[in-house]
XYZ file of C-alpha atoms in Angstrom:
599
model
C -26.819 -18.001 12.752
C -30.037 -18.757 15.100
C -32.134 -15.787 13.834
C -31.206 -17.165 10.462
C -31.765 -20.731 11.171
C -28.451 -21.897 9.715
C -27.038 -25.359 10.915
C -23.759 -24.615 10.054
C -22.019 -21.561 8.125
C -19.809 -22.610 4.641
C -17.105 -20.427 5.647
C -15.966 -18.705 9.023
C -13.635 -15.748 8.400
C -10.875 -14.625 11.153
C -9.537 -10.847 10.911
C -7.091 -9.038 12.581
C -9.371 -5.753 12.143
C -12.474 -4.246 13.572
C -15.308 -5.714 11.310
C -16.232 -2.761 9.722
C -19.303 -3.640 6.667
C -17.535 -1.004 4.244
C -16.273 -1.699 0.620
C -12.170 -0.442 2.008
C -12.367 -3.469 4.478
C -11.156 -6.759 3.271
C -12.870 -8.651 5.368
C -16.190 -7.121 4.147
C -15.532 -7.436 0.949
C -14.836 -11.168 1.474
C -17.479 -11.846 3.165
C -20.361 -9.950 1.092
C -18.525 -11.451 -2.230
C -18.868 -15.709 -1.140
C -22.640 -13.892 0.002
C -23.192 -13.086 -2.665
C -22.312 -16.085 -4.383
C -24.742 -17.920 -2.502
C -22.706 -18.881 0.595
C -23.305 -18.752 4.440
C -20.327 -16.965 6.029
C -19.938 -16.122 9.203
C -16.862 -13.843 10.627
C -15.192 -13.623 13.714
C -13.200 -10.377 14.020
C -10.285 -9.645 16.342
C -10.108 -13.384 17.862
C -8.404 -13.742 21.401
C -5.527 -15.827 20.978
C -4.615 -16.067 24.750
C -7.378 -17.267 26.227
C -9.288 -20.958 25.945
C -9.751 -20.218 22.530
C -13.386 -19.572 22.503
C -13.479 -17.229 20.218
C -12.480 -19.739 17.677
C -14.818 -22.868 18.432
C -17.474 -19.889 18.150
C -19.177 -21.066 15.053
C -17.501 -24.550 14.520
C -16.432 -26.700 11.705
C -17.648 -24.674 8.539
C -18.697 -26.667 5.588
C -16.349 -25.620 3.053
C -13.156 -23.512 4.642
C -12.067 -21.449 7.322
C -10.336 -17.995 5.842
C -7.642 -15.891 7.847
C -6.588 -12.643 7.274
C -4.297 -10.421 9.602
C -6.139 -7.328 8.094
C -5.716 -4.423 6.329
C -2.297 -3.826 6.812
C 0.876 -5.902 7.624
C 0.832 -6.714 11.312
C 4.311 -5.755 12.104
C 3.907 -2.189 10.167
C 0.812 -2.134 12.304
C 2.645 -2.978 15.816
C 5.533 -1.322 15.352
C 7.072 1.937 14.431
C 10.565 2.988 11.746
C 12.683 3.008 15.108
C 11.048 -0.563 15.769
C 9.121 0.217 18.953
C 5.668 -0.814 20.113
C 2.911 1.824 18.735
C 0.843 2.261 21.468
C -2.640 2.585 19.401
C -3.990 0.762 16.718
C -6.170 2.142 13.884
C -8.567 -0.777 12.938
C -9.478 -1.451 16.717
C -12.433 0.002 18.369
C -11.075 2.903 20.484
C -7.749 2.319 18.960
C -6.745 0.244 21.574
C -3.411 -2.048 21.072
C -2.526 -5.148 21.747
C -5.704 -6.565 20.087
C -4.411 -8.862 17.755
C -0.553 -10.977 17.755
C 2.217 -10.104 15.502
C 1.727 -12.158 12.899
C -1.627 -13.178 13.009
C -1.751 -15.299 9.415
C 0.678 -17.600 11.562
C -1.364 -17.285 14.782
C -4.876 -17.531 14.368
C -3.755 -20.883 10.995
C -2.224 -22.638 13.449
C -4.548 -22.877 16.132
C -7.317 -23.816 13.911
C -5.086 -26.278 12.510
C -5.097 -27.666 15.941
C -8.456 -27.721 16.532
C -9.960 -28.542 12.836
C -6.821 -31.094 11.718
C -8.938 -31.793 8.434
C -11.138 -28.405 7.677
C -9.288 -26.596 4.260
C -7.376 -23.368 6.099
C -6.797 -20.070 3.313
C -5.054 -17.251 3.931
C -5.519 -13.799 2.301
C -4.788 -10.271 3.338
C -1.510 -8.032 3.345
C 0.464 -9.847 5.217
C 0.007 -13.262 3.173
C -0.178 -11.631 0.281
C 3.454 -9.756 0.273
C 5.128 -12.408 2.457
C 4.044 -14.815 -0.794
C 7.997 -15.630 -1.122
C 10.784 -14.864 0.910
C 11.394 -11.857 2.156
C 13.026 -9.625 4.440
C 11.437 -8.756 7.505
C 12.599 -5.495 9.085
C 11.365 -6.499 12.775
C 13.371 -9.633 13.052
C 16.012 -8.043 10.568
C 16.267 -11.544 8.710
C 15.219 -13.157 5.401
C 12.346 -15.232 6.062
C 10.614 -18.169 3.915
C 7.392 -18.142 2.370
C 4.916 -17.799 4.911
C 2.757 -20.492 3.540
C 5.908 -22.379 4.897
C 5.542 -21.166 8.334
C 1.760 -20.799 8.874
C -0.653 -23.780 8.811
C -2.474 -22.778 6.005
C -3.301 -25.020 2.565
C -3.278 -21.963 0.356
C -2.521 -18.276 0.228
C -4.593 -15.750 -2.321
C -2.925 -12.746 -2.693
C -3.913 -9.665 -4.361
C -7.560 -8.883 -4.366
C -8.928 -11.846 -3.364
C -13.085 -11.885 -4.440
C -12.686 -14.103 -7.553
C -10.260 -16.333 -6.230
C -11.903 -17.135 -2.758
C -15.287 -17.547 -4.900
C -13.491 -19.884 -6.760
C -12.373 -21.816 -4.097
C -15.448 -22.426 -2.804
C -16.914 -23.388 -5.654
C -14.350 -25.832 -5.756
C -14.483 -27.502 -2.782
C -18.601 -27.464 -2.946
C -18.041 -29.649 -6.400
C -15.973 -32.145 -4.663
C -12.111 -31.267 -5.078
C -9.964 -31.395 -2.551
C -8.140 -28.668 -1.154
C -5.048 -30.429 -1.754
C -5.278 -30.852 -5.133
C -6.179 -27.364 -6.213
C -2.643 -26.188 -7.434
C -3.527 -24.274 -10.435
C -5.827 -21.258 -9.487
C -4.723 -18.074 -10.422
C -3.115 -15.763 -8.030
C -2.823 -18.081 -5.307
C 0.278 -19.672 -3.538
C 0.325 -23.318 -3.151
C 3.017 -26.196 -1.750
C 4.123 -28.250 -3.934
C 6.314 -31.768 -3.727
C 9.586 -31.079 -5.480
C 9.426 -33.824 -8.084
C 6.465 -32.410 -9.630
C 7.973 -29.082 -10.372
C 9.435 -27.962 -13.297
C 12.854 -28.976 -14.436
C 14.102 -26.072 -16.290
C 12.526 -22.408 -16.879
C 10.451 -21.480 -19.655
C 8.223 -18.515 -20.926
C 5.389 -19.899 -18.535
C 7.736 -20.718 -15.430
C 10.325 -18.754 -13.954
C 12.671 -20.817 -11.467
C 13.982 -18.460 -8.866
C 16.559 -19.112 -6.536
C 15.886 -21.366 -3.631
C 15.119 -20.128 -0.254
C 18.255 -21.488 0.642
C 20.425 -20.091 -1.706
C 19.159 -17.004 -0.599
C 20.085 -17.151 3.068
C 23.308 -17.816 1.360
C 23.748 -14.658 -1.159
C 21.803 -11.326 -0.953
C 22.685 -11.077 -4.515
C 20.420 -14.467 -5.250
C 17.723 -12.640 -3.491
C 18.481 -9.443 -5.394
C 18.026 -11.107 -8.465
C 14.618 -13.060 -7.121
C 12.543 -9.743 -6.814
C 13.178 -8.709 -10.299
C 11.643 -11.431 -11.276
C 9.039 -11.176 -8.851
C 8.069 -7.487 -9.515
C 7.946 -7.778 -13.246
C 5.754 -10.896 -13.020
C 3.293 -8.995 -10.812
C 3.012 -6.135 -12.936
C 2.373 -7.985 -15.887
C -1.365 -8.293 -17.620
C -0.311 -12.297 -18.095
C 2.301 -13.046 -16.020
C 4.581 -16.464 -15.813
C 4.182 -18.733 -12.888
C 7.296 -18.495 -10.476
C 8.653 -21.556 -8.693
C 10.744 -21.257 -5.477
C 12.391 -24.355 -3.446
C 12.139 -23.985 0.381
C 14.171 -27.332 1.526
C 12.548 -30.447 0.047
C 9.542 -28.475 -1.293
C 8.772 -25.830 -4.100
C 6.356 -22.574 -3.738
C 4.398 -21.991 -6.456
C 3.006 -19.033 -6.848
C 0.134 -18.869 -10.062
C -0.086 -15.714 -11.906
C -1.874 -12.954 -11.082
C -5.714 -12.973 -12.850
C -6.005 -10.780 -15.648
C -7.179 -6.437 -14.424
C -10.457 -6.499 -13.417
C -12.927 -4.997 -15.911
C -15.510 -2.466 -14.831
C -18.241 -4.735 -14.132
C -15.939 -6.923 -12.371
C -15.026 -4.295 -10.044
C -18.759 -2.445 -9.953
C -19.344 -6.179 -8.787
C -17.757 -5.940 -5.997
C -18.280 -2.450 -4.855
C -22.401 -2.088 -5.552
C -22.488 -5.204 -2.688
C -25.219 -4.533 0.104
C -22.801 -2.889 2.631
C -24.250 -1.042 5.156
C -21.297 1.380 5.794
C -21.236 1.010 9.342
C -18.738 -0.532 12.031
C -20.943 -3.694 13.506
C -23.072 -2.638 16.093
C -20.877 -4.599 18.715
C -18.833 -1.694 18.923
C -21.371 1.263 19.775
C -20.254 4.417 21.101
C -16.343 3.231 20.333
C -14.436 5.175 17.780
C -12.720 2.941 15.056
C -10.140 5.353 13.422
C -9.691 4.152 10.279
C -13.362 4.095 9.969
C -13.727 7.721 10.571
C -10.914 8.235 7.903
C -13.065 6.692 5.121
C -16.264 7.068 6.179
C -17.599 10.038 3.523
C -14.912 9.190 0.668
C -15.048 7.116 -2.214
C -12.922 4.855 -3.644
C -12.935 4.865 -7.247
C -10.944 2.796 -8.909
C -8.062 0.096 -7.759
C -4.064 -0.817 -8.508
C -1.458 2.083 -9.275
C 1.077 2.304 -12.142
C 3.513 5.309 -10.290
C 5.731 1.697 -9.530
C 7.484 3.334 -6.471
C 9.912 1.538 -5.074
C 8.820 2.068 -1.226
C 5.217 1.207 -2.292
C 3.723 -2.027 -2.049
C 0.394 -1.324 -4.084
C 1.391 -2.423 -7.611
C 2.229 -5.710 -5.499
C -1.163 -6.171 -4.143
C -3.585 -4.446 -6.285
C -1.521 -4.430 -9.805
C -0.214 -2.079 -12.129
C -2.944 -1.763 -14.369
C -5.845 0.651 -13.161
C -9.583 -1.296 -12.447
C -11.934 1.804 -12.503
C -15.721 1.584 -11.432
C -17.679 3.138 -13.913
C -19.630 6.602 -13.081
C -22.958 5.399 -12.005
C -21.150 2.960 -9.311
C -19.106 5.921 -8.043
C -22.469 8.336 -8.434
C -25.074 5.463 -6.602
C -22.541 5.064 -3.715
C -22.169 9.001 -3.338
C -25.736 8.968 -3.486
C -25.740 6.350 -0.600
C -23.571 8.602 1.178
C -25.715 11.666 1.288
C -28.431 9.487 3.459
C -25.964 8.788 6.478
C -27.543 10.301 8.925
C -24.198 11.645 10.362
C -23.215 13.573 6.413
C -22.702 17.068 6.561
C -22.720 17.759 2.720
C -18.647 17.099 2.180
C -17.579 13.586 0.556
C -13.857 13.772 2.148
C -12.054 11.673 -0.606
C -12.686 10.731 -4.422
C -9.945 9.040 -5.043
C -8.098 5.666 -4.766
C -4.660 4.386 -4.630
C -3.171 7.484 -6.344
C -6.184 10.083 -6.609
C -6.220 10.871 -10.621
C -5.358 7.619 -12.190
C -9.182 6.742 -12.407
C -10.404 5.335 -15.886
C -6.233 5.509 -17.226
C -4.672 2.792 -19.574
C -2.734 2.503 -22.401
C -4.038 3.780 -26.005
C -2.479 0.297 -27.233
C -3.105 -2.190 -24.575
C -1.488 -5.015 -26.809
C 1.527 -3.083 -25.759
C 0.440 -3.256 -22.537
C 0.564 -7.073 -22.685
C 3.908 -6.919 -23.093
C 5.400 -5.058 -20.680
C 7.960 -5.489 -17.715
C 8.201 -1.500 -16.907
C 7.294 -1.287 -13.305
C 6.342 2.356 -14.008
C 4.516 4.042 -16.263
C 5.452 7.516 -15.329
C 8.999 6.838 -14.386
C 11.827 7.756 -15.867
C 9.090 9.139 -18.753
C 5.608 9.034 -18.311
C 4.638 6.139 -20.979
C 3.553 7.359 -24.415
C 1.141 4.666 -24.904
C -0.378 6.238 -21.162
C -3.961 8.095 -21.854
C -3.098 10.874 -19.380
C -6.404 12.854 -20.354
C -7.822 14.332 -16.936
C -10.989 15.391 -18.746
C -12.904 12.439 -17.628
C -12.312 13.184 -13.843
C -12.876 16.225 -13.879
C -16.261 15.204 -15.277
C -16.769 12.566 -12.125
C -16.087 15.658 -10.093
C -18.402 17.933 -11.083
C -21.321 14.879 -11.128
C -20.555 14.002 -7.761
C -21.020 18.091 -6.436
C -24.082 17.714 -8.367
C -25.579 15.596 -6.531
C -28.976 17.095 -4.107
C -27.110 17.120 -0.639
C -23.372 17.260 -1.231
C -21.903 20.768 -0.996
C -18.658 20.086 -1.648
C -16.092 16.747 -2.186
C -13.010 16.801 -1.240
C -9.356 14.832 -2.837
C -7.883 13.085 0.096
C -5.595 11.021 -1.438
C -2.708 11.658 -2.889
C -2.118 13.815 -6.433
C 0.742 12.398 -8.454
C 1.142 15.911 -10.170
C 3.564 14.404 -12.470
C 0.391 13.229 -14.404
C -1.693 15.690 -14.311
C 1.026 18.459 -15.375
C 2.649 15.903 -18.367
C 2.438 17.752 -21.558
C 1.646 15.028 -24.129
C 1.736 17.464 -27.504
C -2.377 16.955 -28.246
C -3.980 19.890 -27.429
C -7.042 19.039 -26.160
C -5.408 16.761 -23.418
C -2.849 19.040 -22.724
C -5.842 22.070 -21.743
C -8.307 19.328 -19.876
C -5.031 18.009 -17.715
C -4.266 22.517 -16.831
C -7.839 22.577 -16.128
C -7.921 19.292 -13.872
C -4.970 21.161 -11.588
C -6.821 23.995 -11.231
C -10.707 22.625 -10.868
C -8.773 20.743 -8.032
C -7.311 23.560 -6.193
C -9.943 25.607 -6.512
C -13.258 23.190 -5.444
C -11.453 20.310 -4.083
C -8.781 21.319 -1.348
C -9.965 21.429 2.021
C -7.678 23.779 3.318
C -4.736 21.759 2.645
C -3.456 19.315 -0.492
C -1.540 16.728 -0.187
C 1.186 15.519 -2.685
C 4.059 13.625 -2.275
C 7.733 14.704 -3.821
C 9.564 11.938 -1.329
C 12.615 13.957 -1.488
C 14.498 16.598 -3.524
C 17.615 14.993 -4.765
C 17.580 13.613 -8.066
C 20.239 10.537 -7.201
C 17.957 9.477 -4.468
C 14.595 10.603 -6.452
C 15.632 8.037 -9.290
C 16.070 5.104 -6.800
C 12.174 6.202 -5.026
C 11.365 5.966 -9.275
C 9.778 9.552 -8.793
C 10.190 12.687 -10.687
C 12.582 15.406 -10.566
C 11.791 17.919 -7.155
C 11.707 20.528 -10.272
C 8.325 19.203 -10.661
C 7.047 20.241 -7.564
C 8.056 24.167 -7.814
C 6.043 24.286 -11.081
C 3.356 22.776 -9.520
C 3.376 24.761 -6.288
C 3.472 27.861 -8.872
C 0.163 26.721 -9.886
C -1.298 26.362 -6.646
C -0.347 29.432 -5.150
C -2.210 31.123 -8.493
C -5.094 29.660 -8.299
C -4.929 30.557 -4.689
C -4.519 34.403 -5.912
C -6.946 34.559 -8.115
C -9.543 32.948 -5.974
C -8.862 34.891 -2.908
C -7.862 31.453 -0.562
C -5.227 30.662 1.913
C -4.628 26.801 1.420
C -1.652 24.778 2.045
C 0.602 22.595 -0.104
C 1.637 19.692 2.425
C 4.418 17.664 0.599
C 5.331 14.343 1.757
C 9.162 13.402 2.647
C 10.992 9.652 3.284
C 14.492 10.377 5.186
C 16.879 6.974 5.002
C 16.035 5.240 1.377
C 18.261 3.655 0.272
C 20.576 5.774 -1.976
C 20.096 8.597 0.439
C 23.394 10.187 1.967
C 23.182 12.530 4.940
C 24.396 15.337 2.452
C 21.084 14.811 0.266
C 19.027 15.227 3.647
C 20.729 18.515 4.289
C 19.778 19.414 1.230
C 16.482 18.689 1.641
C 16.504 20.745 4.833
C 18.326 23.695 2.721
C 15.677 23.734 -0.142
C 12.594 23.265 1.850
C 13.803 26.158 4.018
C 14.041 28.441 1.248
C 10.682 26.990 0.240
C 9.186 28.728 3.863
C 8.224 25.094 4.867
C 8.288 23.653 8.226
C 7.382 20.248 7.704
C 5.125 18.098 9.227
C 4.535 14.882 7.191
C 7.460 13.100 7.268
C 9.014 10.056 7.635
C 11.989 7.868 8.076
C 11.808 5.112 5.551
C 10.586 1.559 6.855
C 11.235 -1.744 5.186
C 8.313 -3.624 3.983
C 8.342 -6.998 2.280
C 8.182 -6.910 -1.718
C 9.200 -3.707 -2.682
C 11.980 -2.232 -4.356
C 13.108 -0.431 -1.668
C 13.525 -3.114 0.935
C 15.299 -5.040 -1.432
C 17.730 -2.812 -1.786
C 18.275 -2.121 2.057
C 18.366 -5.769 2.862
C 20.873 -6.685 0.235
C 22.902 -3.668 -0.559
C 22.181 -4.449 -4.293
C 19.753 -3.137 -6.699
C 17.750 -5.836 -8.437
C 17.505 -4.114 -11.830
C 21.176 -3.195 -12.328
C 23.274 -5.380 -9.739
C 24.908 -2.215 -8.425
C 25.790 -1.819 -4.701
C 23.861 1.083 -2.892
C 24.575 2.693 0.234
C 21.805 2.419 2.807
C 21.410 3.769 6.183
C 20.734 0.910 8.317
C 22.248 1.749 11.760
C 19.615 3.079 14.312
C 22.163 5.892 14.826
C 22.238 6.546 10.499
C 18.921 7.043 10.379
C 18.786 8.853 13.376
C 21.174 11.434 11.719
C 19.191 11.522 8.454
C 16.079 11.961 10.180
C 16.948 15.090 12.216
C 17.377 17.348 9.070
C 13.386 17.600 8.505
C 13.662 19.690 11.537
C 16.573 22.112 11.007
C 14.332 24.890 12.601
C 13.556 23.367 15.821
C 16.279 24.654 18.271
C 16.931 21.484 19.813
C 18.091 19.619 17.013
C 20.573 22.943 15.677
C 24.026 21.745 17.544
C 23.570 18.252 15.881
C 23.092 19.141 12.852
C 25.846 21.645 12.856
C 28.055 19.060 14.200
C 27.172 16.157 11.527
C 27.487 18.903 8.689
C 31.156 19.580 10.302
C 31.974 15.719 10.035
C 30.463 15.066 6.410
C 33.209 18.549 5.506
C 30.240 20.655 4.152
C 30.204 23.913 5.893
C 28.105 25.177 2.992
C 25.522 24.019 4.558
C 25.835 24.912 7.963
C 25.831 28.706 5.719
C 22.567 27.763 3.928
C 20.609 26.957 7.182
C 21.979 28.741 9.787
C 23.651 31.795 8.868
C 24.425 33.293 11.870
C 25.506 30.233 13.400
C 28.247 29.745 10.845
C 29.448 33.321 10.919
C 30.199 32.738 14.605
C 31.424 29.571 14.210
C 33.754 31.295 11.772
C 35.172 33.623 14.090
């Protein structure tokens, strides 16, 4: 602020991360998009909270608003692990060190500026505001919780991707309003006095049941996220109304996609790239992650019901166009630490870039929170033909040898036979242009499991899928004379998943050679499917009950089946298949075993 001779900043920004000046940090993005609008903004990253608060009379009373974020992910799926113990590292913190930020830091850092600042405009943003936007389950404190713009100090929440509402805000507030009576901008979450709600539902409002009722039934709650999820994957969704005692949350609908420029916008910002030079010489792992890759496009439309992107980010895909994806590989190739590999083109899901609907007045109208499950849509433009064309422009490019696909493949896609020729041979060609020039030893995909009961409930395809796929990969991989791996993904305990299915599991992906390493047991986070379903026992769509293992012990037992050839886990296994009557079983994965056991 000295060396640029301001008197006061418009907006001081607390995070819960690293500040890293990179277009995959929120805070960045943030900060370089009210910058860009003209605004002074100053951010304080990783505030202590224990101390005499220094941190946060750092830059004083800002002239507009003072912005909180917990960071880039939920704080308690950042703390914590499945089992619900302490992690002992954390990924956005220089040298990953823990214990750098509070659990719950949108509650934290609001209320102790609240303190300080009684009258400066507080808004909240991020992950953790943004999916805690209604009430919710929370895993760690295994209740249902309120809104959190009950429990924080905050005056507003914007959820989602926040750069056109937070520049609207200010804009706002720098015209005069105040910040409590801005109750209508879109995708934000506001307070609201009960008497000025609506009376009754319409096609614009959707009254959900109160917080209260909730705490009550699991089934009121069950039916809430329905609503919820189809409202947030809609292109012009309803606003939804929720009473929390003698007030009602309103939470405006989400804005409209972003178009191309919108999101080139935000992207071609002056970043430098780099971690701030506070932290030299200290690793910031997430940084490292990212560092080389680019993202390409935002939201996801695979709707899975463990995944909380559609929730955040949308449905509908916002691609950058190719000279903002070719300008920033460019950009790239000058860091004077590149080595001629770009580690990720990709995004949310790694070939949805520049995919929509042929129709999108059909589009409009939808309430499918997939477009690839139980069918892949056909209104969905699945031609590849265009990425593959990013592809080959980006390994064009003087200086890059080779880029890489980190993210994940929904193979689904890419292998959908839509009838039209010319789609149909671009999509075989994008699976094998991938495998061949864009592996880096390994590829990652994700199959979540291979039983079709619990594969319906995840909303992903049928395991068959993936042995047509890995069919594919291991030609390519003979006819090109290369040795790369296949690493599939796995979630043990979601709901609708029976120890039986997880033997199963173990049985196929035996048979399939595979020892597996990416796994994981299945953790509750707020606004999906999934959690929905573990919390209440219900699921939302169809009001059916659904078994879920809850019990440390249950998922303990469900968990222990990725590792059927680790010795130390054989007598336990053998012993649960003995109690669950399936001998079969203990045949299929240890043979020898069982024909002892027999005699």
């Amino acid at each position: 602020m000295k060396a640029l001779g301001w008197e006061q900043p418009d907006v001081v920004l607390f995070s819960g991360d690293a500040y890293v000046d990179h277009p995959s940090f929120g805070a960045a993005v943030i900060g370089r998009s009210l910058q860009a609008a003209g605004y002074k903004v100053a951010i304080v990253p990783q505030p202590n909270w224990q101390d005499d608060l220094r941190d946060f009379r750092k830059f004083e009373i800002p002239r507009l608003f003072f912005g909180v974020s917990a960071g880039a992910m939920d704080s308690m799926v950042n703390h914590y692990t499945a089992n619900r113990r302490r992690r002992s590292d954390d990924a956005y913190t220089p040298g990953a060190r823990h214990g750098a930020r509070p659990d719950y830091p949108t509650i934290v850092y609001s209320e102790i500026l609240r303190t300080l600042y009684p009258d400066t405009p507080i808004v909240a943003g991020g992950i953790e505001a943004s999916l805690r936007r209604l009430s919710h389950y929370d895993y760690w404190q295994d209740r249902l919780r309120p809104s959190i713009i009950t429990e924080c100090k905050a005056d507003m929440i914007v959820y989602g991707m926040g750069e056109k509402p937070v520049v609207e805000i200010a804009r706002r507030l720098e015209s005069g309003e105040d910040i409590s009576d801005i109750k209508d901008l879109m995708q934000s979450t506001v307070t609201v006095p009960a008497d000025l709600a609506p009376q009754s539902a319409d096609k614009n409002n959707i009254i959900l049941h109160s917080f209260e009722d909730c705490l009550k039934s699991k089934r009121c709650q069950a039916e809430n996220f329905k609503h919820i999820e189809q409202q947030s994957n809609r292109m012009h969704g309803a606003t939804l109304w929720q009473r929390h005692g003698e007030i009602f949350v309103k939470v405006n609908p989400m804005l409209p996609p972003m178009t191309t420029d919108d999101v080139d916008a935000s992207f071609d910002l002056p970043y430098t790239r780099l971690p701030h030079p506070r932290y030299f010489g200290k690793t910031i792992p997430a940084y490292e992650m990212i560092r080389h890759s680019v993202c390409m496009h935002r939201g996801c439309f695979g709707g899975c019901a463990f995944c909380t992107i559609s929730a955040h980010q949308g449905k509908f895909i916002a691609s950058r166009s190719k000279k903002s994806i070719l300008e920033e590989a460019r950009k790239i190739t000058s860091m004077p630490d590149f080595k001629g590999y770009i580690s990720d083109l990709g995004g949310p899901s790694a070939n949805m870039w520049g995919m929509k609907g042929k129709d999108t007045a059909i589009c409009a109208k939808c309430l499918r929170p997939s477009c690839l499950h139980p069918a892949v849509c056909p209104n969905l433009n699945t031609d590849h033909s265009p990425l593959i064309d990013i592809y080959r422009s980006v390994d064009a490019i003087p200086g890059i040898k080779k880029s890489f696909i980190g993210s994940g493949v929904r193979y689904d896609l890419s292998m959908h036979r839509t009838g039209d020729k010319s789609t149909d041979a671009a999509n075989r060609r994008y699976n094998e242009e991938l495998i061949e020039k864009h592996v880096s030893g390994r590829l990652k995909v994700a199959p979540e499991h291979t039983e079709d009961a619990v594969l319906k409930l995840m909303r992903k395809p049928s395991f068959s899928l993936f042995y047509d796929f890995r069919k594919i990969f291991e030609g390519v991989n003979r006819r090109c004379g290369m040795k790369q791996q296949l690493i599939p993904y796995f979630i043990s305990s979601h709901p609708g998943c029976h120890e039986a299915d997880m033997a199963e599991l173990a049985v196929k992906t035996k048979e399939l050679n595979m020892h597996l390493e990416q796994v994981q047991d299945f953790t509750p986070t707020p606004m999906t499917l999934a959690t929905e379903i573990y919390y209440t026992g219900i699921h939302p769509y169809t009001g059916e009950k659904v078994y879920c293992a809850t019990r440390p012990e249950e998922k303990l037992a469900q968990r222990q089946y990725f590792f059927w050839y680790d010795h130390t886990y054989r007598q336990s296994i053998i012993r649960s298949l003995q109690r669950i009557h399936r001998p079969d079983l203990i045949a299929a994965l240890f043979p020898n075993s069982y024909t002892k056991h027999r005699k």
